[in-house]
Amino acid sequence: MASTLHDIRVVIIDPNGDLDLRLYTTKNATGHQFNSASDGKPIAGKICVQLTVSRKVMVESSSYFKAMLSNNWAESWQSVVDIECEHPVSAELWYRVFHKSPIPNDMYDIPIDMIGNVIQYGGLVQEVRGSDVDLEELCKWFEKRLEGLDLLTITTDELEMLLYPCYAFNHAQGFATVTKRLAYEISGHITEINTTEDRSIHLDGNVIGSVNGAKGSLRSQLIRGLFGPMDRFMDATCACKEKSLFAYCQGIRKTGIWPLQDQHKKSVQQILDSPGFVKFAIKIPDGACIQCVSKLSRSTIKKVRDEISKDFHGLCLDCINMTKTGDVDNDYWAHDRMQQWDFNCRIDHGQPSWYFSFVGRKTDMKNHQLKKKLEYKKARFWGLGF
């Protein structure tokens, strides 16, 4: 089956454009073919879209197109060029950015699982790995795309798909919201989902470790908050302490955290939102003394729930990305001393977010460690009198 011109969607990115880019796919295109723009020979595939652009803008904006259109390749003199492209929407978005052309509203509705393809295509046109793409020109687009999402209700799978994009586009609020929800709502190991074929597109490993560390900290606080009060019964001298302790254990069981060996199957949020936790109630045993009645008060458990619910505000990109003082070491200790956990940060957060965020991007931390090694060697060199 041959593709005909009237089957092809035509998009005018530059009204004065002198180059038509025909993007075609070979996926799900069995039986489709079209005539090559260069030699007229049939090409197996299906043309998705034809984009009218400026050759000059494409050459100046992309090393990939500079090599294709300004050297001795056949495409350098063609007015129509065929390009295999499995993600034409991502390509069109980048071309529009190159031309500073208005972005249509439907491009702000790109599905979550296709945002990674936008990053991947940026790697193609910049001739770098996806993880090294300069995304500055697309930050406004991503910001508006996130505004169209309800980050508080999307699925945890979608959150894991958004982890890297929020990180790569340096979207502080989005990254904090995503990492906070994952820490509270995932029961098992938190991972990220890469929806592209580019395996370089992933978070630094220490970032994933930090999100899981925050989740583990919340779980530890939950266990400590629920089981800590038992010590007060153990130290009591009244005759009703055994019955009161049993009543407390019965109340804990209703939260869903008991038995302990099964608690890992539930997320922190599932336990916090369980009816037994939200409406924590204990049947006061007959004859319980006033001290035991006080220990069985639901206010104790309500305090635990409130504190844990407000403990972690998500990872902070500013604490990950930047030093506040210009020196990584001074920055760490200055934060710890001043306790201004969100100083100069774009989001408000407390100590747990700072603690788990202060990991640095891997490249920055490697450079810092190398610098320290060189300084140490230099100090030893001069110390030995050479």
GROMACS .gro file of C-alpha atoms in nm:
model
  386
    1MET     CA    1   0.000   0.000   0.000
    2ALA     CA    2   0.155   0.331  -0.102
    3SER     CA    3   0.123   0.650   0.102
    4THR     CA    4  -0.031   0.933  -0.095
    5LEU     CA    5   0.016   1.302  -0.031
    6HIS     CA    6  -0.342   1.358   0.079
    7ASP     CA    7  -0.294   1.093   0.352
    8ILE     CA    8  -0.014   1.293   0.509
    9ARG     CA    9  -0.064   1.553   0.782
   10VAL     CA   10   0.112   1.874   0.679
   11VAL     CA   11   0.234   2.117   0.947
   12ILE     CA   12   0.373   2.461   0.864
   13ILE     CA   13   0.620   2.551   1.138
   14ASP     CA   14   0.780   2.832   0.937
   15PRO     CA   15   0.552   2.998   0.677
   16ASN     CA   16   0.865   3.106   0.490
   17GLY     CA   17   1.027   2.766   0.525
   18ASP     CA   18   1.241   2.625   0.246
   19LEU     CA   19   1.261   2.266   0.366
   20ASP     CA   20   1.001   1.992   0.411
   21LEU     CA   21   1.086   1.714   0.657
   22ARG     CA   22   0.881   1.400   0.602
   23LEU     CA   23   0.885   1.189   0.918
   24TYR     CA   24   0.803   0.825   0.865
   25THR     CA   25   0.767   0.519   1.084
   26THR     CA   26   0.833   0.152   1.021
   27LYS     CA   27   0.632   0.037   1.323
   28ASN     CA   28   0.284  -0.095   1.251
   29ALA     CA   29   0.345  -0.005   0.887
   30THR     CA   30   0.340  -0.350   0.729
   31GLY     CA   31   0.247  -0.321   0.361
   32HIS     CA   32   0.303   0.055   0.353
   33GLN     CA   33   0.563   0.220   0.135
   34PHE     CA   34   0.633   0.556  -0.026
   35ASN     CA   35   0.870   0.695  -0.284
   36SER     CA   36   1.195   0.836  -0.151
   37ALA     CA   37   1.240   1.212  -0.184
   38SER     CA   38   1.605   1.164  -0.282
   39ASP     CA   39   1.590   0.905  -0.561
   40GLY     CA   40   1.224   0.809  -0.602
   41LYS     CA   41   1.285   0.451  -0.491
   42PRO     CA   42   1.025   0.290  -0.263
   43ILE     CA   43   1.087   0.300   0.113
   44ALA     CA   44   0.910   0.056   0.343
   45GLY     CA   45   0.724   0.261   0.599
   46LYS     CA   46   0.445   0.510   0.652
   47ILE     CA   47   0.481   0.889   0.649
   48CYS     CA   48   0.334   1.034   0.970
   49VAL     CA   49   0.373   1.405   0.912
   50GLN     CA   50   0.536   1.657   0.680
   51LEU     CA   51   0.686   1.960   0.856
   52THR     CA   52   0.780   2.279   0.674
   53VAL     CA   53   1.083   2.437   0.842
   54SER     CA   54   1.372   2.674   0.779
   55ARG     CA   55   1.691   2.500   0.671
   56LYS     CA   56   1.899   2.779   0.828
   57VAL     CA   57   1.725   2.749   1.165
   58MET     CA   58   1.760   2.370   1.170
   59VAL     CA   59   2.132   2.390   1.090
   60GLU     CA   60   2.195   2.657   1.353
   61SER     CA   61   1.990   2.479   1.621
   62SER     CA   62   2.102   2.118   1.587
   63SER     CA   63   2.440   1.954   1.532
   64TYR     CA   64   2.252   1.655   1.389
   65PHE     CA   65   2.084   1.864   1.119
   66LYS     CA   66   2.398   2.070   1.064
   67ALA     CA   67   2.581   1.752   0.966
   68MET     CA   68   2.291   1.635   0.750
   69LEU     CA   69   2.206   1.956   0.569
   70SER     CA   70   2.530   2.147   0.529
   71ASN     CA   71   2.784   1.883   0.426
   72ASN     CA   72   2.817   1.667   0.116
   73TRP     CA   73   2.520   1.445   0.193
   74ALA     CA   74   2.240   1.414  -0.060
   75GLU     CA   75   2.003   1.585   0.185
   76SER     CA   76   2.211   1.905   0.175
   77TRP     CA   77   2.059   2.008  -0.159
   78GLN     CA   78   1.712   1.851  -0.128
   79SER     CA   79   1.402   2.058  -0.056
   80VAL     CA   80   1.228   1.748   0.083
   81VAL     CA   81   1.406   1.512   0.324
   82ASP     CA   82   1.278   1.180   0.458
   83ILE     CA   83   1.363   1.098   0.822
   84GLU     CA   84   1.273   0.782   1.006
   85CYS     CA   85   1.114   0.888   1.334
   86GLU     CA   86   0.906   0.677   1.570
   87HIS     CA   87   0.803   0.976   1.784
   88PRO     CA   88   0.691   1.252   1.545
   89VAL     CA   89   0.519   1.455   1.817
   90SER     CA   90   0.848   1.483   2.007
   91ALA     CA   91   1.024   1.586   1.686
   92GLU     CA   92   0.764   1.851   1.605
   93LEU     CA   93   0.793   1.994   1.957
   94TRP     CA   94   1.169   2.034   1.925
   95TYR     CA   95   1.141   2.186   1.576
   96ARG     CA   96   0.889   2.439   1.705
   97VAL     CA   97   1.123   2.532   1.988
   98PHE     CA   98   1.407   2.577   1.738
   99HIS     CA   99   1.189   2.817   1.536
  100LYS     CA  100   1.038   2.984   1.844
  101SER     CA  101   0.706   2.889   1.689
  102PRO     CA  102   0.386   2.878   1.901
  103ILE     CA  103   0.325   2.540   2.062
  104PRO     CA  104  -0.029   2.407   1.998
  105ASN     CA  105  -0.243   2.328   2.300
  106ASP     CA  106  -0.253   1.956   2.223
  107MET     CA  107   0.124   1.940   2.273
  108TYR     CA  108   0.067   2.028   2.637
  109ASP     CA  109  -0.134   1.706   2.665
  110ILE     CA  110   0.145   1.469   2.562
  111PRO     CA  111   0.085   1.148   2.762
  112ILE     CA  112   0.305   1.092   3.065
  113ASP     CA  113   0.461   0.783   2.910
  114MET     CA  114   0.574   0.990   2.608
  115ILE     CA  115   0.752   1.270   2.797
  116GLY     CA  116   1.065   1.057   2.809
  117ASN     CA  117   1.058   1.038   2.428
  118VAL     CA  118   1.080   1.418   2.415
  119ILE     CA  119   1.402   1.397   2.617
  120GLN     CA  120   1.529   1.109   2.403
  121TYR     CA  121   1.468   1.299   2.078
  122GLY     CA  122   1.657   1.593   2.224
  123GLY     CA  123   1.954   1.360   2.256
  124LEU     CA  124   1.924   1.274   1.886
  125VAL     CA  125   1.917   1.632   1.757
  126GLN     CA  126   2.191   1.740   1.999
  127GLU     CA  127   2.394   1.424   1.929
  128VAL     CA  128   2.436   1.343   2.298
  129ARG     CA  129   2.308   1.076   2.532
  130GLY     CA  130   1.957   1.134   2.655
  131SER     CA  131   2.088   1.197   3.006
  132ASP     CA  132   2.306   1.483   2.877
  133VAL     CA  133   2.039   1.674   2.682
  134ASP     CA  134   2.016   2.049   2.736
  135LEU     CA  135   1.646   2.094   2.814
  136GLU     CA  136   1.646   2.462   2.907
  137GLU     CA  137   1.441   2.567   2.603
  138LEU     CA  138   1.169   2.316   2.692
  139CYS     CA  139   1.139   2.396   3.063
  140LYS     CA  140   0.838   2.627   3.010
  141TRP     CA  141   0.666   2.358   2.805
  142PHE     CA  142   0.722   2.098   3.078
  143GLU     CA  143   0.605   2.337   3.348
  144LYS     CA  144   0.277   2.393   3.163
  145ARG     CA  145   0.244   2.019   3.094
  146LEU     CA  146   0.269   1.945   3.467
  147GLU     CA  147   0.007   2.210   3.541
  148GLY     CA  148  -0.234   1.997   3.340
  149LEU     CA  149  -0.176   1.698   3.567
  150ASP     CA  150  -0.314   1.635   3.912
  151LEU     CA  151   0.000   1.502   4.079
  152LEU     CA  152  -0.199   1.415   4.389
  153THR     CA  153  -0.423   1.163   4.212
  154ILE     CA  154  -0.224   1.006   3.926
  155THR     CA  155  -0.113   0.644   3.972
  156THR     CA  156   0.216   0.543   4.132
  157ASP     CA  157   0.328   0.399   3.796
  158GLU     CA  158   0.276   0.742   3.641
  159LEU     CA  159   0.467   0.898   3.930
  160GLU     CA  160   0.762   0.667   3.860
  161MET     CA  161   0.747   0.771   3.492
  162LEU     CA  162   0.765   1.137   3.599
  163LEU     CA  163   1.061   1.096   3.835
  164TYR     CA  164   1.331   1.152   3.574
  165PRO     CA  165   1.150   1.422   3.372
  166CYS     CA  166   1.093   1.632   3.686
  167TYR     CA  167   1.460   1.584   3.774
  168ALA     CA  168   1.589   1.658   3.423
  169PHE     CA  169   1.367   1.964   3.371
  170ASN     CA  170   1.464   2.089   3.719
  171HIS     CA  171   1.101   2.122   3.829
  172ALA     CA  172   1.137   2.156   4.205
  173GLN     CA  173   0.772   2.139   4.310
  174GLY     CA  174   0.693   1.851   4.076
  175PHE     CA  175   0.995   1.651   4.192
  176ALA     CA  176   0.909   1.711   4.558
  177THR     CA  177   0.546   1.607   4.512
  178VAL     CA  178   0.636   1.295   4.314
  179THR     CA  179   0.904   1.177   4.559
  180LYS     CA  180   0.684   1.252   4.859
  181ARG     CA  181   0.395   1.047   4.726
  182LEU     CA  182   0.621   0.758   4.632
  183ALA     CA  183   0.781   0.751   4.978
  184TYR     CA  184   0.440   0.738   5.144
  185GLU     CA  185   0.248   0.525   4.894
  186ILE     CA  186   0.487   0.254   4.772
  187SER     CA  187   0.517  -0.055   4.990
  188GLY     CA  188   0.808  -0.221   4.810
  189HIS     CA  189   1.128  -0.087   4.658
  190ILE     CA  190   1.077   0.245   4.478
  191THR     CA  191   1.211   0.250   4.122
  192GLU     CA  192   1.173   0.471   3.818
  193ILE     CA  193   1.012   0.375   3.490
  194ASN     CA  194   1.201   0.460   3.171
  195THR     CA  195   0.957   0.461   2.880
  196THR     CA  196   1.231   0.509   2.617
  197GLU     CA  197   1.489   0.289   2.446
  198ASP     CA  198   1.773   0.510   2.575
  199ARG     CA  199   1.909   0.337   2.883
  200SER     CA  200   2.113   0.644   2.982
  201ILE     CA  201   1.791   0.820   3.077
  202HIS     CA  202   1.774   0.754   3.448
  203LEU     CA  203   1.828   0.923   3.782
  204ASP     CA  204   2.159   0.912   3.960
  205GLY     CA  205   2.154   0.598   4.173
  206ASN     CA  206   2.196   0.790   4.497
  207VAL     CA  207   1.869   0.975   4.433
  208ILE     CA  208   1.667   0.654   4.415
  209GLY     CA  209   1.848   0.540   4.728
  210SER     CA  210   1.744   0.860   4.903
  211VAL     CA  211   1.375   0.818   4.817
  212ASN     CA  212   1.385   0.463   4.950
  213GLY     CA  213   1.573   0.585   5.256
  214ALA     CA  214   1.300   0.840   5.325
  215LYS     CA  215   1.037   0.568   5.290
  216GLY     CA  216   1.227   0.347   5.534
  217SER     CA  217   1.257   0.633   5.782
  218LEU     CA  218   0.881   0.693   5.772
  219ARG     CA  219   0.816   0.324   5.833
  220SER     CA  220   1.058   0.321   6.127
  221GLN     CA  221   0.886   0.624   6.279
  222LEU     CA  222   0.551   0.454   6.233
  223ILE     CA  223   0.662   0.142   6.418
  224ARG     CA  224   0.835   0.345   6.690
  225GLY     CA  225   0.533   0.570   6.734
  226LEU     CA  226   0.290   0.280   6.771
  227PHE     CA  227   0.500   0.044   6.978
  228GLY     CA  228   0.696   0.298   7.184
  229PRO     CA  229   0.408   0.360   7.429
  230MET     CA  230   0.427  -0.005   7.536
  231ASP     CA  231   0.728   0.081   7.752
  232ARG     CA  232   0.507   0.294   7.972
  233PHE     CA  233   0.291  -0.008   8.047
  234MET     CA  234   0.598  -0.221   8.117
  235ASP     CA  235   0.721   0.030   8.375
  236ALA     CA  236   0.382   0.068   8.541
  237THR     CA  237   0.322  -0.078   8.891
  238CYS     CA  238  -0.058  -0.089   8.885
  239ALA     CA  239  -0.252  -0.416   8.891
  240CYS     CA  240  -0.436  -0.336   8.566
  241LYS     CA  241  -0.129  -0.285   8.346
  242GLU     CA  242  -0.151  -0.631   8.183
  243LYS     CA  243  -0.513  -0.586   8.079
  244SER     CA  244  -0.442  -0.231   7.962
  245LEU     CA  245  -0.140  -0.342   7.758
  246PHE     CA  246  -0.349  -0.615   7.594
  247ALA     CA  247  -0.618  -0.358   7.511
  248TYR     CA  248  -0.352  -0.133   7.354
  249CYS     CA  249  -0.221  -0.423   7.142
  250GLN     CA  250  -0.574  -0.492   7.022
  251GLY     CA  251  -0.603  -0.130   6.917
  252ILE     CA  252  -0.271  -0.144   6.729
  253ARG     CA  253  -0.383  -0.456   6.548
  254LYS     CA  254  -0.672  -0.263   6.397
  255THR     CA  255  -0.430  -0.021   6.228
  256GLY     CA  256  -0.309  -0.299   5.997
  257ILE     CA  257   0.053  -0.286   6.111
  258TRP     CA  258   0.021  -0.609   6.308
  259PRO     CA  259   0.159  -0.871   6.264
  260LEU     CA  260   0.493  -0.698   6.210
  261GLN     CA  261   0.626  -0.957   5.967
  262ASP     CA  262   0.348  -0.864   5.722
  263GLN     CA  263   0.359  -0.485   5.761
  264HIS     CA  264   0.599  -0.445   5.467
  265LYS     CA  265   0.315  -0.546   5.235
  266LYS     CA  266   0.139  -0.217   5.307
  267SER     CA  267   0.261   0.132   5.233
  268VAL     CA  268   0.299   0.391   5.506
  269GLN     CA  269  -0.001   0.580   5.367
  270GLN     CA  270  -0.218   0.267   5.366
  271ILE     CA  271  -0.149   0.218   5.734
  272LEU     CA  272  -0.199   0.585   5.820
  273ASP     CA  273  -0.531   0.587   5.632
  274SER     CA  274  -0.659   0.257   5.773
  275PRO     CA  275  -0.988   0.290   5.964
  276GLY     CA  276  -0.820   0.149   6.274
  277PHE     CA  277  -0.563   0.430   6.263
  278VAL     CA  278  -0.790   0.719   6.163
  279LYS     CA  279  -1.054   0.621   6.417
  280PHE     CA  280  -0.818   0.463   6.667
  281ALA     CA  281  -1.025   0.343   6.959
  282ILE     CA  282  -0.951   0.113   7.248
  283LYS     CA  283  -1.200  -0.058   7.471
  284ILE     CA  284  -1.097   0.049   7.820
  285PRO     CA  285  -1.074  -0.262   8.040
  286ASP     CA  286  -1.287  -0.278   8.352
  287GLY     CA  287  -1.108  -0.150   8.657
  288ALA     CA  288  -0.837   0.037   8.465
  289CYS     CA  289  -0.669   0.305   8.672
  290ILE     CA  290  -0.657   0.668   8.565
  291GLN     CA  291  -0.294   0.635   8.451
  292CYS     CA  292  -0.376   0.344   8.220
  293VAL     CA  293  -0.684   0.520   8.087
  294SER     CA  294  -0.462   0.816   8.001
  295LYS     CA  295  -0.213   0.591   7.820
  296LEU     CA  296  -0.496   0.441   7.616
  297SER     CA  297  -0.614   0.780   7.494
  298ARG     CA  298  -0.656   0.812   7.116
  299SER     CA  299  -0.477   1.150   7.131
  300THR     CA  300  -0.143   0.968   7.157
  301ILE     CA  301  -0.202   0.783   6.829
  302LYS     CA  302  -0.349   1.091   6.663
  303LYS     CA  303  -0.025   1.275   6.740
  304VAL     CA  304   0.176   0.992   6.582
  305ARG     CA  305  -0.038   1.005   6.267
  306ASP     CA  306  -0.017   1.383   6.239
  307GLU     CA  307   0.360   1.393   6.287
  308ILE     CA  308   0.433   1.119   6.034
  309SER     CA  309   0.191   1.263   5.777
  310LYS     CA  310   0.380   1.595   5.790
  311ASP     CA  311   0.733   1.459   5.830
  312PHE     CA  312   0.864   1.427   5.473
  313HIS     CA  313   0.801   1.695   5.210
  314GLY     CA  314   0.972   1.513   4.925
  315LEU     CA  315   1.324   1.549   4.788
  316CYS     CA  316   1.444   1.904   4.722
  317LEU     CA  317   1.616   1.962   4.387
  318ASP     CA  318   1.785   2.274   4.520
  319CYS     CA  319   1.945   2.078   4.804
  320ILE     CA  320   2.051   1.815   4.549
  321ASN     CA  321   2.178   2.054   4.284
  322MET     CA  322   2.340   2.346   4.455
  323THR     CA  323   2.569   2.436   4.739
  324LYS     CA  324   2.448   2.734   4.938
  325THR     CA  325   2.791   2.858   5.044
  326GLY     CA  326   2.994   2.765   4.737
  327ASP     CA  327   3.162   2.476   4.913
  328VAL     CA  328   3.004   2.133   4.957
  329ASP     CA  329   3.163   2.073   5.299
  330ASN     CA  330   3.079   2.416   5.438
  331ASP     CA  331   2.731   2.385   5.296
  332TYR     CA  332   2.666   2.058   5.477
  333TRP     CA  333   2.780   2.183   5.816
  334ALA     CA  334   2.622   2.526   5.775
  335HIS     CA  335   2.283   2.365   5.718
  336ASP     CA  336   2.331   2.137   6.015
  337ARG     CA  337   2.431   2.428   6.237
  338MET     CA  338   2.178   2.689   6.124
  339GLN     CA  339   1.895   2.438   6.084
  340GLN     CA  340   1.752   2.648   5.802
  341TRP     CA  341   1.666   2.339   5.607
  342ASP     CA  342   1.498   2.515   5.313
  343PHE     CA  343   1.730   2.818   5.293
  344ASN     CA  344   1.725   2.953   4.935
  345CYS     CA  345   1.510   2.659   4.821
  346ARG     CA  346   1.210   2.687   4.589
  347ILE     CA  347   0.998   2.464   4.812
  348ASP     CA  348   0.929   2.475   5.185
  349HIS     CA  349   1.060   2.170   5.366
  350GLY     CA  350   1.193   2.044   5.695
  351GLN     CA  351   1.499   1.855   5.812
  352PRO     CA  352   1.406   1.510   5.670
  353SER     CA  353   1.379   1.648   5.315
  354TRP     CA  354   1.715   1.823   5.352
  355TYR     CA  355   1.878   1.515   5.502
  356PHE     CA  356   1.769   1.280   5.224
  357SER     CA  357   1.822   1.540   4.949
  358PHE     CA  358   2.175   1.636   5.038
  359VAL     CA  359   2.330   1.381   4.805
  360GLY     CA  360   2.438   1.595   4.511
  361ARG     CA  361   2.418   1.499   4.147
  362LYS     CA  362   2.663   1.221   4.081
  363THR     CA  363   2.878   1.425   3.843
  364ASP     CA  364   2.904   1.715   4.089
  365MET     CA  365   2.992   1.488   4.379
  366LYS     CA  366   3.254   1.303   4.173
  367ASN     CA  367   3.414   1.634   4.080
  368HIS     CA  368   3.407   1.740   4.444
  369GLN     CA  369   3.574   1.416   4.556
  370LEU     CA  370   3.838   1.449   4.284
  371LYS     CA  371   3.910   1.806   4.394
  372LYS     CA  372   3.953   1.690   4.753
  373LYS     CA  373   4.192   1.415   4.643
  374LEU     CA  374   4.405   1.660   4.447
  375GLU     CA  375   4.412   1.903   4.739
  376TYR     CA  376   4.518   1.621   4.972
  377LYS     CA  377   4.797   1.511   4.738
  378LYS     CA  378   4.913   1.869   4.699
  379ALA     CA  379   4.920   1.919   5.075
  380ARG     CA  380   5.122   1.600   5.121
  381PHE     CA  381   5.360   1.704   4.843
  382TRP     CA  382   5.440   2.039   5.005
  383GLY     CA  383   5.433   1.890   5.354
  384LEU     CA  384   5.713   1.652   5.261
  385GLY     CA  385   5.922   1.947   5.148
  386PHE     CA  386   5.933   1.874   4.775
   0.00000   0.00000   0.00000
